[in-house]
C-alpha positions as semicolon CSV with decimal commas, in nm:
position;residue;x (nm);y (nm);z (nm)
1;M;-0,330;2,761;-1,356
2;T;-0,469;3,020;-1,121
3;T;-0,707;2,954;-0,845
4;Q;-0,981;3,163;-1,041
5;E;-0,917;2,937;-1,343
6;I;-0,942;2,613;-1,141
7;A;-1,265;2,742;-0,987
8;Q;-1,423;2,801;-1,323
9;K;-1,334;2,462;-1,448
10;L;-1,425;2,287;-1,130
11;V;-1,777;2,455;-1,131
12;A;-1,813;2,362;-1,500
13;Y;-1,733;1,999;-1,443
14;C;-1,957;1,976;-1,131
15;A;-2,242;2,130;-1,319
16;K;-2,217;1,857;-1,579
17;G;-2,178;1,581;-1,316
18;E;-1,821;1,523;-1,446
19;F;-1,663;1,467;-1,109
20;E;-1,408;1,201;-1,218
21;N;-1,287;1,443;-1,499
22;A;-1,248;1,723;-1,241
23;Q;-1,030;1,507;-1,031
24;K;-0,809;1,385;-1,317
25;E;-0,748;1,732;-1,450
26;L;-0,750;1,953;-1,134
27;Y;-0,643;1,748;-0,827
28;A;-0,302;1,682;-0,680
29;E;-0,193;1,327;-0,628
30;D;-0,202;1,385;-0,249
31;A;-0,530;1,554;-0,235
32;V;-0,754;1,506;0,075
33;S;-1,138;1,484;0,084
34;I;-1,316;1,560;0,423
35;E;-1,695;1,482;0,479
36;P;-1,913;1,588;0,766
37;Y;-1,904;1,232;0,899
38;A;-1,775;0,885;0,816
39;T;-1,991;0,637;0,624
40;P;-1,981;0,255;0,626
41;N;-1,763;0,260;0,308
42;F;-1,549;0,568;0,371
43;A;-1,372;0,743;0,666
44;K;-1,445;1,098;0,740
45;E;-1,113;1,180;0,571
46;T;-0,989;1,032;0,249
47;K;-0,637;1,073;0,143
48;G;-0,473;1,049;-0,195
49;L;-0,608;1,089;-0,550
50;P;-0,656;0,716;-0,611
51;E;-0,871;0,688;-0,298
52;L;-1,063;0,996;-0,395
53;Q;-1,135;0,841;-0,733
54;K;-1,267;0,532;-0,571
55;K;-1,484;0,733;-0,347
56;I;-1,649;0,934;-0,619
57;K;-1,675;0,615;-0,829
58;F;-1,864;0,439;-0,543
59;F;-2,098;0,752;-0,513
60;L;-2,187;0,767;-0,883
61;E;-2,237;0,381;-0,897
62;G;-2,491;0,435;-0,605
63;L;-2,696;0,663;-0,826
64;D;-2,992;0,543;-1,046
65;A;-3,046;0,878;-1,194
66;I;-2,928;1,236;-1,177
67;H;-3,225;1,469;-1,252
68;S;-3,038;1,804;-1,205
69;I;-2,731;1,963;-1,074
70;K;-2,734;2,327;-0,984
71;V;-2,386;2,492;-0,904
72;S;-2,354;2,858;-0,783
73;E;-2,083;3,081;-0,904
74;P;-1,762;3,017;-0,723
75;L;-1,633;3,253;-0,451
76;V;-1,258;3,269;-0,476
77;V;-1,029;3,425;-0,197
78;A;-0,658;3,373;-0,227
79;N;-0,610;2,995;-0,262
80;A;-0,966;2,906;-0,137
81;I;-1,271;2,832;-0,349
82;S;-1,624;2,777;-0,239
83;F;-1,957;2,727;-0,405
84;T;-2,297;2,558;-0,336
85;M;-2,427;2,252;-0,513
86;D;-2,775;2,112;-0,524
87;M;-2,833;1,769;-0,681
88;D;-3,171;1,614;-0,749
89;V;-3,088;1,237;-0,766
90;D;-3,231;0,900;-0,735
91;M;-3,011;0,698;-0,475
92;R;-3,012;0,331;-0,527
93;G;-3,245;0,183;-0,256
94;Q;-3,324;0,523;-0,117
95;G;-3,535;0,682;-0,373
96;R;-3,540;1,038;-0,497
97;M;-3,360;1,299;-0,286
98;N;-3,222;1,649;-0,297
99;M;-2,859;1,686;-0,189
100;A;-2,756;2,040;-0,104
101;E;-2,396;2,124;0,014
102;I;-2,142;2,381;0,033
103;C;-1,819;2,273;-0,137
104;V;-1,489;2,425;-0,017
105;Y;-1,147;2,358;-0,196
106;E;-0,789;2,458;-0,120
107;V;-0,547;2,515;-0,416
108;K;-0,160;2,487;-0,409
109;D;0,067;2,500;-0,692
110;G;-0,216;2,504;-0,949
111;K;-0,386;2,194;-0,807
112;V;-0,674;2,126;-0,569
113;I;-0,509;1,986;-0,253
114;S;-0,821;1,946;-0,043
115;E;-1,195;1,941;-0,059
116;Q;-1,453;1,970;0,203
117;F;-1,820;1,932;0,204
118;F;-2,083;2,064;0,434
119;F;-2,457;1,968;0,420
């Protein structure tokens, strides 16, 4: 799969909130996820697909509702993908909030090997 094809699938999954399906289909087993900062439940950097799957499951279980997800068209350069994502969600215990971020991915051998989020 080309980087452009991965980008299109990734954007489609994210727009539907199907983050777990994106990981299963598009991510390498040794993928890495990097956040702007550590949280009480996860380090700033998470390594390995099983740990990334735990991380997204924890995030989704912390939502009471997803009102909308808006994803921009991807920008693809060589083996890099980026797009913006805006989520209107109800976080358990925190109420309704807008989460806006820039998502950046690196692809190698037809799989996502890293993701990094800026917000």
